[in-house]
PDB file of C-alpha atoms and ligand atoms in Angstrom:
ATOM      1  CA  UNK X1060      -5.167  -6.405 -41.783  1.00  0.00           C
ATOM      2  CA  UNK X1061      -3.229  -9.044 -40.069  1.00  0.00           C
ATOM      3  CA  UNK X1062      -4.069  -9.855 -36.545  1.00  0.00           C
ATOM      4  CA  UNK X1063      -3.045  -6.853 -34.304  1.00  0.00           C
ATOM      5  CA  UNK X1064       0.065  -7.433 -31.987  1.00  0.00           C
ATOM      6  CA  UNK X1065      -1.024  -8.337 -28.485  1.00  0.00           C
ATOM      7  CA  UNK X1066       0.874  -5.676 -26.039  1.00  0.00           C
ATOM      8  CA  UNK X1067       1.604  -5.801 -22.401  1.00  0.00           C
ATOM      9  CA  UNK X1068       2.555  -2.887 -20.495  1.00  0.00           C
ATOM     10  CA  UNK X1069       4.714  -2.568 -17.460  1.00  0.00           C
ATOM     11  CA  UNK X1070       4.615   0.752 -15.407  1.00  0.00           C
ATOM     12  CA  UNK X1071       5.725   1.729 -12.492  1.00  0.00           C
ATOM     13  CA  UNK X1072       3.668   4.747 -11.548  1.00  0.00           C
ATOM     14  CA  UNK X1073       2.257   8.364 -13.322  1.00  0.00           C
ATOM     15  CA  UNK X1074       1.584   6.325 -16.559  1.00  0.00           C
ATOM     16  CA  UNK X1075       1.254   8.958 -19.027  1.00  0.00           C
ATOM     17  CA  UNK X1076       3.286   7.243 -22.068  1.00  0.00           C
ATOM     18  CA  UNK X1077       0.575   4.286 -21.113  1.00  0.00           C
ATOM     19  CA  UNK X1078      -2.180   6.597 -21.649  1.00  0.00           C
ATOM     20  CA  UNK X1079      -0.346   7.627 -25.366  1.00  0.00           C
ATOM     21  CA  UNK X1080      -0.108   4.054 -26.228  1.00  0.00           C
ATOM     22  CA  UNK X1081      -3.709   3.363 -25.087  1.00  0.00           C
ATOM     23  CA  UNK X1082      -4.980   6.458 -27.229  1.00  0.00           C
ATOM     24  CA  UNK X1083      -3.100   5.012 -30.190  1.00  0.00           C
ATOM     25  CA  UNK X1084      -4.439   1.431 -29.900  1.00  0.00           C
ATOM     26  CA  UNK X1085      -7.879   2.854 -29.977  1.00  0.00           C
ATOM     27  CA  UNK X1086      -7.017   4.402 -33.387  1.00  0.00           C
ATOM     28  CA  UNK X1087      -8.300   2.326 -36.380  1.00  0.00           C
ATOM     29  CA  UNK X1088      -5.595   0.100 -38.143  1.00  0.00           C
ATOM     30  CA  UNK X1089      -3.044   0.439 -35.549  1.00  0.00           C
ATOM     31  CA  UNK X1090      -1.344  -2.639 -35.298  1.00  0.00           C
ATOM     32  CA  UNK X1091      -1.246  -3.316 -31.997  1.00  0.00           C
ATOM     33  CA  UNK X1092      -3.606  -3.688 -28.950  1.00  0.00           C
ATOM     34  CA  UNK X1093      -3.079  -3.542 -25.250  1.00  0.00           C
ATOM     35  CA  UNK X1094      -4.132  -6.811 -23.343  1.00  0.00           C
ATOM     36  CA  UNK X1095      -2.123  -6.674 -19.910  1.00  0.00           C
ATOM     37  CA  UNK X1096      -0.869  -3.463 -17.734  1.00  0.00           C
ATOM     38  CA  UNK X1097       1.250  -4.847 -15.115  1.00  0.00           C
ATOM     39  CA  UNK X1098       2.572  -2.574 -12.273  1.00  0.00           C
ATOM     40  CA  UNK X1099       5.021  -3.166  -9.751  1.00  0.00           C
ATOM     41  CA  UNK X1100       3.757  -1.227  -7.216  1.00  0.00           C
ATOM     42  CA  UNK X1101       0.438  -0.865  -6.023  1.00  0.00           C
ATOM     43  CA  UNK X1102      -2.064   2.299  -6.179  1.00  0.00           C
ATOM     44  CA  UNK X1103      -0.187   4.347  -8.956  1.00  0.00           C
ATOM     45  CA  UNK X1104      -2.095   6.515 -11.311  1.00  0.00           C
ATOM     46  CA  UNK X1105      -1.048   4.384 -14.489  1.00  0.00           C
ATOM     47  CA  UNK X1106      -3.398   1.427 -12.687  1.00  0.00           C
ATOM     48  CA  UNK X1107      -6.389   4.128 -12.544  1.00  0.00           C
ATOM     49  CA  UNK X1108      -5.934   5.067 -16.585  1.00  0.00           C
ATOM     50  CA  UNK X1109      -6.013   1.091 -17.189  1.00  0.00           C
ATOM     51  CA  UNK X1110      -9.063   0.829 -15.387  1.00  0.00           C
ATOM     52  CA  UNK X1111     -10.831   3.286 -17.257  1.00  0.00           C
ATOM     53  CA  UNK X1112      -9.859   2.072 -20.291  1.00  0.00           C
ATOM     54  CA  UNK X1113     -11.134  -1.646 -19.509  1.00  0.00           C
ATOM     55  CA  UNK X1114      -7.860  -3.199 -19.807  1.00  0.00           C
ATOM     56  CA  UNK X1115      -6.828  -5.986 -17.519  1.00  0.00           C
ATOM     57  CA  UNK X1116      -4.529  -4.825 -15.202  1.00  0.00           C
ATOM     58  CA  UNK X1117      -2.268  -6.421 -12.274  1.00  0.00           C
ATOM     59  CA  UNK X1118       0.074  -5.641  -9.367  1.00  0.00           C
ATOM     60  CA  UNK X1119       3.270  -7.907  -9.582  1.00  0.00           C
ATOM     61  CA  UNK X1120       5.128  -6.319  -6.304  1.00  0.00           C
ATOM     62  CA  UNK X1121       8.412  -6.874  -6.296  1.00  0.00           C
ATOM     63  CA  UNK X1122       8.707  -6.005  -2.626  1.00  0.00           C
ATOM     64  CA  UNK X1123       7.020  -9.500  -1.979  1.00  0.00           C
ATOM     65  CA  UNK X1124       9.497 -11.400  -3.845  1.00  0.00           C
ATOM     66  CA  UNK X1125      13.041 -12.635  -2.079  1.00  0.00           C
ATOM     67  CA  UNK X1126      14.867 -11.633  -5.506  1.00  0.00           C
ATOM     68  CA  UNK X1127      14.461 -10.163  -8.882  1.00  0.00           C
ATOM     69  CA  UNK X1128      14.463 -13.913 -10.217  1.00  0.00           C
ATOM     70  CA  UNK X1129      11.360 -15.208  -8.790  1.00  0.00           C
ATOM     71  CA  UNK X1130       9.754 -11.725  -9.302  1.00  0.00           C
ATOM     72  CA  UNK X1131      10.281 -12.067 -12.703  1.00  0.00           C
ATOM     73  CA  UNK X1132       9.409 -15.656 -12.955  1.00  0.00           C
ATOM     74  CA  UNK X1133       5.741 -14.420 -12.214  1.00  0.00           C
ATOM     75  CA  UNK X1134       6.158 -11.382 -14.526  1.00  0.00           C
ATOM     76  CA  UNK X1135       7.176 -13.678 -17.018  1.00  0.00           C
ATOM     77  CA  UNK X1136       3.855 -15.976 -16.596  1.00  0.00           C
ATOM     78  CA  UNK X1137       1.370 -13.281 -16.070  1.00  0.00           C
ATOM     79  CA  UNK X1138       2.776 -12.104 -19.760  1.00  0.00           C
ATOM     80  CA  UNK X1139       2.439 -15.646 -21.550  1.00  0.00           C
ATOM     81  CA  UNK X1140      -0.829 -16.302 -19.722  1.00  0.00           C
ATOM     82  CA  UNK X1141      -2.049 -13.171 -21.682  1.00  0.00           C
ATOM     83  CA  UNK X1142      -0.508 -14.290 -24.589  1.00  0.00           C
ATOM     84  CA  UNK X1143       1.245 -11.282 -25.186  1.00  0.00           C
ATOM     85  CA  UNK X1144       3.607 -10.534 -28.261  1.00  0.00           C
ATOM     86  CA  UNK X1145       5.231  -7.419 -27.286  1.00  0.00           C
ATOM     87  CA  UNK X1146       6.159  -5.778 -23.868  1.00  0.00           C
ATOM     88  CA  UNK X1147       6.328  -2.115 -23.618  1.00  0.00           C
ATOM     89  CA  UNK X1148       8.173  -0.621 -20.809  1.00  0.00           C
ATOM     90  CA  UNK X1149       6.423   2.424 -19.948  1.00  0.00           C
ATOM     91  CA  UNK X1150       8.341   4.102 -16.448  1.00  0.00           C
ATOM     92  CA  UNK X1151       8.972   0.690 -15.381  1.00  0.00           C
ATOM     93  CA  UNK X1152      11.866   1.364 -12.802  1.00  0.00           C
ATOM     94  CA  UNK X1153      12.843  -1.876 -12.189  1.00  0.00           C
ATOM     95  CA  UNK X1154      15.964  -3.742 -13.828  1.00  0.00           C
ATOM     96  CA  UNK X1155      15.290  -6.813 -15.472  1.00  0.00           C
ATOM     97  CA  UNK X1156      17.563  -9.989 -15.490  1.00  0.00           C
ATOM     98  CA  UNK X1157      19.425 -11.341 -18.096  1.00  0.00           C
ATOM     99  CA  UNK X1158      16.854 -14.182 -18.531  1.00  0.00           C
ATOM    100  CA  UNK X1159      13.716 -12.348 -18.826  1.00  0.00           C
ATOM    101  CA  UNK X1160      15.875 -10.035 -21.593  1.00  0.00           C
ATOM    102  CA  UNK X1161      16.980 -12.636 -23.483  1.00  0.00           C
ATOM    103  CA  UNK X1162      13.512 -14.698 -23.438  1.00  0.00           C
ATOM    104  CA  UNK X1163      11.854 -11.667 -24.760  1.00  0.00           C
ATOM    105  CA  UNK X1164      14.539 -10.410 -27.087  1.00  0.00           C
ATOM    106  CA  UNK X1165      13.632  -8.055 -29.564  1.00  0.00           C
ATOM    107  CA  UNK X1166       9.969  -8.127 -28.316  1.00  0.00           C
ATOM    108  CA  UNK X1167      10.202  -5.590 -25.470  1.00  0.00           C
ATOM    109  CA  UNK X1168      10.580  -1.997 -26.004  1.00  0.00           C
ATOM    110  CA  UNK X1169      11.736   1.097 -23.795  1.00  0.00           C
ATOM    111  CA  UNK X1170      11.131   4.380 -23.884  1.00  0.00           C
ATOM    112  CA  UNK X1171      14.054   6.906 -22.344  1.00  0.00           C
ATOM    113  CA  UNK X1172      14.054  10.754 -21.920  1.00  0.00           C
ATOM    114  CA  UNK X1173      17.052  11.678 -23.743  1.00  0.00           C
ATOM    115  CA  UNK X1174      18.495  11.198 -26.682  1.00  0.00           C
ATOM    116  CA  UNK X1175      20.650   7.738 -25.998  1.00  0.00           C
ATOM    117  CA  UNK X1176      23.270   7.007 -25.409  1.00  0.00           C
ATOM    118  CA  UNK X1177      23.751  10.469 -23.885  1.00  0.00           C
ATOM    119  CA  UNK X1178      22.184  10.613 -20.379  1.00  0.00           C
ATOM    120  CA  UNK X1179      21.172   6.653 -19.556  1.00  0.00           C
ATOM    121  CA  UNK X1180      19.785   6.759 -16.240  1.00  0.00           C
ATOM    122  CA  UNK X1181      17.861   8.965 -14.097  1.00  0.00           C
ATOM    123  CA  UNK X1182      17.962  12.508 -13.721  1.00  0.00           C
ATOM    124  CA  UNK X1183      18.410  12.671 -17.458  1.00  0.00           C
ATOM    125  CA  UNK X1184      16.992  16.412 -17.851  1.00  0.00           C
ATOM    126  CA  UNK X1185      19.116  17.837 -14.517  1.00  0.00           C
ATOM    127  CA  UNK X1186      22.291  16.216 -16.292  1.00  0.00           C
ATOM    128  CA  UNK X1187      21.542  17.588 -19.713  1.00  0.00           C
ATOM    129  CA  UNK X1188      21.173  21.273 -18.358  1.00  0.00           C
ATOM    130  CA  UNK X1189      24.270  21.001 -16.447  1.00  0.00           C
ATOM    131  CA  UNK X1190      26.064  19.704 -19.496  1.00  0.00           C
ATOM    132  CA  UNK X1191      24.745  22.842 -21.688  1.00  0.00           C
ATOM    133  CA  UNK X1192      23.317  20.599 -24.476  1.00  0.00           C
ATOM    134  CA  UNK X1193      21.260  22.402 -27.146  1.00  0.00           C
ATOM    135  CA  UNK X1194      18.959  19.702 -28.210  1.00  0.00           C
ATOM    136  CA  UNK X1195      17.587  16.963 -25.936  1.00  0.00           C
ATOM    137  CA  UNK X1196      14.673  14.339 -26.649  1.00  0.00           C
ATOM    138  CA  UNK X1197      13.793  11.153 -26.331  1.00  0.00           C
ATOM    139  CA  UNK X1198      14.611   7.304 -27.257  1.00  0.00           C
ATOM    140  CA  UNK X1199      12.522   4.497 -28.077  1.00  0.00           C
ATOM    141  CA  UNK X1200      14.520   1.204 -28.240  1.00  0.00           C
ATOM    142  CA  UNK X1201      14.524  -2.543 -27.792  1.00  0.00           C
ATOM    143  CA  UNK X1202      15.456  -3.720 -24.432  1.00  0.00           C
ATOM    144  CA  UNK X1203      19.046  -5.465 -23.496  1.00  0.00           C
ATOM    145  CA  UNK X1204      20.548  -6.216 -20.592  1.00  0.00           C
ATOM    146  CA  UNK X1205      22.612  -2.912 -20.017  1.00  0.00           C
ATOM    147  CA  UNK X1206      20.158  -0.054 -18.749  1.00  0.00           C
ATOM    148  CA  UNK X1207      18.821   2.313 -21.375  1.00  0.00           C
ATOM    149  CA  UNK X1208      20.786   0.632 -23.978  1.00  0.00           C
ATOM    150  CA  UNK X1209      19.619  -1.816 -27.178  1.00  0.00           C
ATOM    151  CA  UNK X1210      18.857  -1.018 -30.958  1.00  0.00           C
ATOM    152  CA  UNK X1211      17.310   2.392 -31.075  1.00  0.00           C
ATOM    153  CA  UNK X1212      14.021   2.144 -33.310  1.00  0.00           C
ATOM    154  CA  UNK X1213      13.103   5.782 -33.093  1.00  0.00           C
ATOM    155  CA  UNK X1214      14.209   9.598 -31.326  1.00  0.00           C
ATOM    156  CA  UNK X1215      12.353  12.846 -31.396  1.00  0.00           C
ATOM    157  CA  UNK X1216      14.641  16.050 -30.454  1.00  0.00           C
ATOM    158  CA  UNK X1217      13.398  19.170 -28.905  1.00  0.00           C
ATOM    159  CA  UNK X1218      15.236  22.521 -28.278  1.00  0.00           C
ATOM    160  CA  UNK X1219      16.679  23.041 -24.796  1.00  0.00           C
ATOM    161  CA  UNK X1220      15.922  26.681 -23.867  1.00  0.00           C
ATOM    162  CA  UNK X1221      17.312  29.787 -22.562  1.00  0.00           C
ATOM    163  CA  UNK X1222      16.274  29.753 -18.710  1.00  0.00           C
ATOM    164  CA  UNK X1223      14.574  26.205 -18.783  1.00  0.00           C
ATOM    165  CA  UNK X1224      14.210  24.478 -15.338  1.00  0.00           C
ATOM    166  CA  UNK X1225      14.270  20.548 -15.006  1.00  0.00           C
ATOM    167  CA  UNK X1226      10.791  20.638 -14.738  1.00  0.00           C
ATOM    168  CA  UNK X1227      10.246  22.736 -18.128  1.00  0.00           C
ATOM    169  CA  UNK X1228      12.607  20.400 -20.450  1.00  0.00           C
ATOM    170  CA  UNK X1229      11.062  17.432 -18.845  1.00  0.00           C
ATOM    171  CA  UNK X1230       7.518  18.457 -19.936  1.00  0.00           C
ATOM    172  CA  UNK X1231       8.822  19.491 -23.504  1.00  0.00           C
ATOM    173  CA  UNK X1232      10.367  15.915 -23.724  1.00  0.00           C
ATOM    174  CA  UNK X1233       7.611  14.293 -22.454  1.00  0.00           C
ATOM    175  CA  UNK X1234       5.217  15.823 -24.923  1.00  0.00           C
ATOM    176  CA  UNK X1235       7.456  14.171 -27.555  1.00  0.00           C
ATOM    177  CA  UNK X1236       7.505  10.877 -26.017  1.00  0.00           C
ATOM    178  CA  UNK X1237       3.934  10.540 -26.145  1.00  0.00           C
ATOM    179  CA  UNK X1238       4.183  10.809 -29.787  1.00  0.00           C
ATOM    180  CA  UNK X1239       7.210   9.048 -30.118  1.00  0.00           C
ATOM    181  CA  UNK X1240       6.429   6.138 -28.408  1.00  0.00           C
ATOM    182  CA  UNK X1241       3.097   4.821 -30.393  1.00  0.00           C
ATOM    183  CA  UNK X1242       4.925   5.422 -33.705  1.00  0.00           C
ATOM    184  CA  UNK X1243       7.725   3.117 -32.485  1.00  0.00           C
ATOM    185  CA  UNK X1244       5.299   0.405 -31.457  1.00  0.00           C
ATOM    186  CA  UNK X1245       3.660   1.058 -34.619  1.00  0.00           C
ATOM    187  CA  UNK X1246       6.815   0.260 -36.658  1.00  0.00           C
ATOM    188  CA  UNK X1247       7.581  -2.884 -34.495  1.00  0.00           C
ATOM    189  CA  UNK X1248       4.110  -4.232 -34.598  1.00  0.00           C
ATOM    190  CA  UNK X1249       3.387  -4.241 -38.143  1.00  0.00           C
ATOM    191  CA  UNK X1250       6.670  -5.567 -39.277  1.00  0.00           C
ATOM    192  CA  UNK X1251       8.205  -2.203 -40.476  1.00  0.00           C
ATOM    193  CA  UNK X1252      10.932  -2.322 -38.065  1.00  0.00           C
ATOM    194  CA  UNK X1253      13.318  -5.057 -37.048  1.00  0.00           C
ATOM    195  CA  UNK X1254      16.634  -5.436 -35.594  1.00  0.00           C
ATOM    196  CA  UNK X1255      19.666  -7.031 -37.884  1.00  0.00           C
ATOM    197  CA  UNK X1256      22.976  -7.307 -36.457  1.00  0.00           C
ATOM    198  CA  UNK X1257      21.960  -4.960 -33.560  1.00  0.00           C
ATOM    199  CA  UNK X1258      20.671  -2.240 -35.631  1.00  0.00           C
ATOM    200  CA  UNK X1259      17.141  -1.214 -36.463  1.00  0.00           C
ATOM    201  CA  UNK X1260      16.103  -1.717 -40.224  1.00  0.00           C
ATOM    202  CA  UNK X1261      12.975  -0.476 -41.963  1.00  0.00           C
ATOM    203  CA  UNK X1262      11.503  -2.874 -44.405  1.00  0.00           C
ATOM    204  CA  UNK X1263       9.644  -1.103 -46.833  1.00  0.00           C
ATOM    205  CA  UNK X1264      11.050   2.645 -46.727  1.00  0.00           C
ATOM    206  CA  UNK X1265      14.307   4.034 -46.492  1.00  0.00           C
ATOM    207  CA  UNK X1266      14.467   6.130 -43.250  1.00  0.00           C
ATOM    208  CA  UNK X1267      13.794   9.762 -43.616  1.00  0.00           C
ATOM    209  CA  UNK X1268      14.854  12.121 -41.008  1.00  0.00           C
ATOM    210  CA  UNK X1269      12.368  15.063 -40.508  1.00  0.00           C
ATOM    211  CA  UNK X1270      13.499  17.970 -38.102  1.00  0.00           C
ATOM    212  CA  UNK X1271      12.677  16.832 -35.096  1.00  0.00           C
ATOM    213  CA  UNK X1272      11.748  12.794 -35.132  1.00  0.00           C
ATOM    214  CA  UNK X1273      13.662  10.149 -36.915  1.00  0.00           C
ATOM    215  CA  UNK X1274      12.497   8.163 -38.811  1.00  0.00           C
ATOM    216  CA  UNK X1275       9.997  10.400 -40.092  1.00  0.00           C
ATOM    217  CA  UNK X1276       7.477   8.515 -42.290  1.00  0.00           C
ATOM    218  CA  UNK X1277       4.236  10.089 -42.467  1.00  0.00           C
TER     219      UNK X1277
HETATM  220  C1  GRF Q 150       9.071   8.854 -18.986  1.00  0.00           C
HETATM  221  O1  GRF Q 150       9.539  10.170 -18.929  1.00  0.00           O
HETATM  222  C2  GRF Q 150      10.096   7.676 -19.237  1.00  0.00           C
HETATM  223  O2  GRF Q 150      10.557   8.202 -20.453  1.00  0.00           O
HETATM  224  C3  GRF Q 150      10.997   7.158 -18.344  1.00  0.00           C
HETATM  225  O3  GRF Q 150       9.936   7.397 -16.901  1.00  0.00           O
HETATM  226  C4  GRF Q 150       8.760   8.318 -17.325  1.00  0.00           C
HETATM  227  C5  GRF Q 150       7.832   7.866 -17.305  1.00  0.00           C
HETATM  228  O4  GRF Q 150       6.411   8.605 -16.912  1.00  0.00           O
HETATM  229  N1  GRF Q 150      11.428   5.906 -18.513  1.00  0.00           N
HETATM  230  P1  GRF Q 150       4.997   7.785 -17.546  1.00  0.00           P
HETATM  231  O5  GRF Q 150       4.606   7.272 -16.275  1.00  0.00           O
HETATM  232  O6  GRF Q 150       4.929   7.169 -18.739  1.00  0.00           O
HETATM  233  O7  GRF Q 150       4.178   9.314 -17.131  1.00  0.00           O
END
C-alpha cells in the first residue's frame, strides 16, 4: 500500500466525528492516519478524545489573535510543521480566510449536517423540520471560501420521522455522519476521489447510488 495520507483534524467541541475518523484510521489498510488535532477552544471534549488516542494535539485559541489572518498563519504553520497532507474540519466553528482555503484547496474536507446545498449554516435540523422535508442527512465536501459549499464528495440521507424533535433528527444525522466522514476521507486519501471542474469524480469505479449513502461502493 502507498504511504498513508497524513491528516490534521480541526475541531471546536465535542469531537464525535473526530472519534469516528480515529476509529477508521485504526482499521487495517485505511489510507490515512491522523497526525495532529487542533482545537480553537481550550478544554473541549474532543481534545480528551485525541489525548486518549495518543494523537498529538494543540490549542490555537482564536481569541488570542488580533484577527483571522494572524490566527490562521499559526494554524497553517502547525499543520505544515506536522507535514499534514489533508485537513478534516470536524465541527470546526471558525470561518477560514480565502488565503487559507486556497492554500489548502482540494486538500481540506468538511462535514455538514444537511443535504447540501440545502440548509447551510447553523440550526440545520430546526430549519429542516420547519421546511417539512421528508429526508435530511449529511454531506462531506471539499472546503471553499463560501460557507458550507464546495465540491461534494459523498452524502448520506436519513428519514425525517413524524414527531421528530430537532434533537431526534440531529442524533439520526450524526450517526450517518460517523459513517460518511470516514468513507469520504478514504475516497480522497486513496486517490479514488478528486476534483475536476469543481465536481468530485471517481477514478476506478462508476458512482453507484445506494439507498442512503452515495456513492455506495462496498
Ligand atoms: C457535526 O454535526 C458536524 O456535522 C457539524 O458540527 C457537528 C460537530 O460534532 N459541522 P462533533 O464535534 O463532531 O461531535
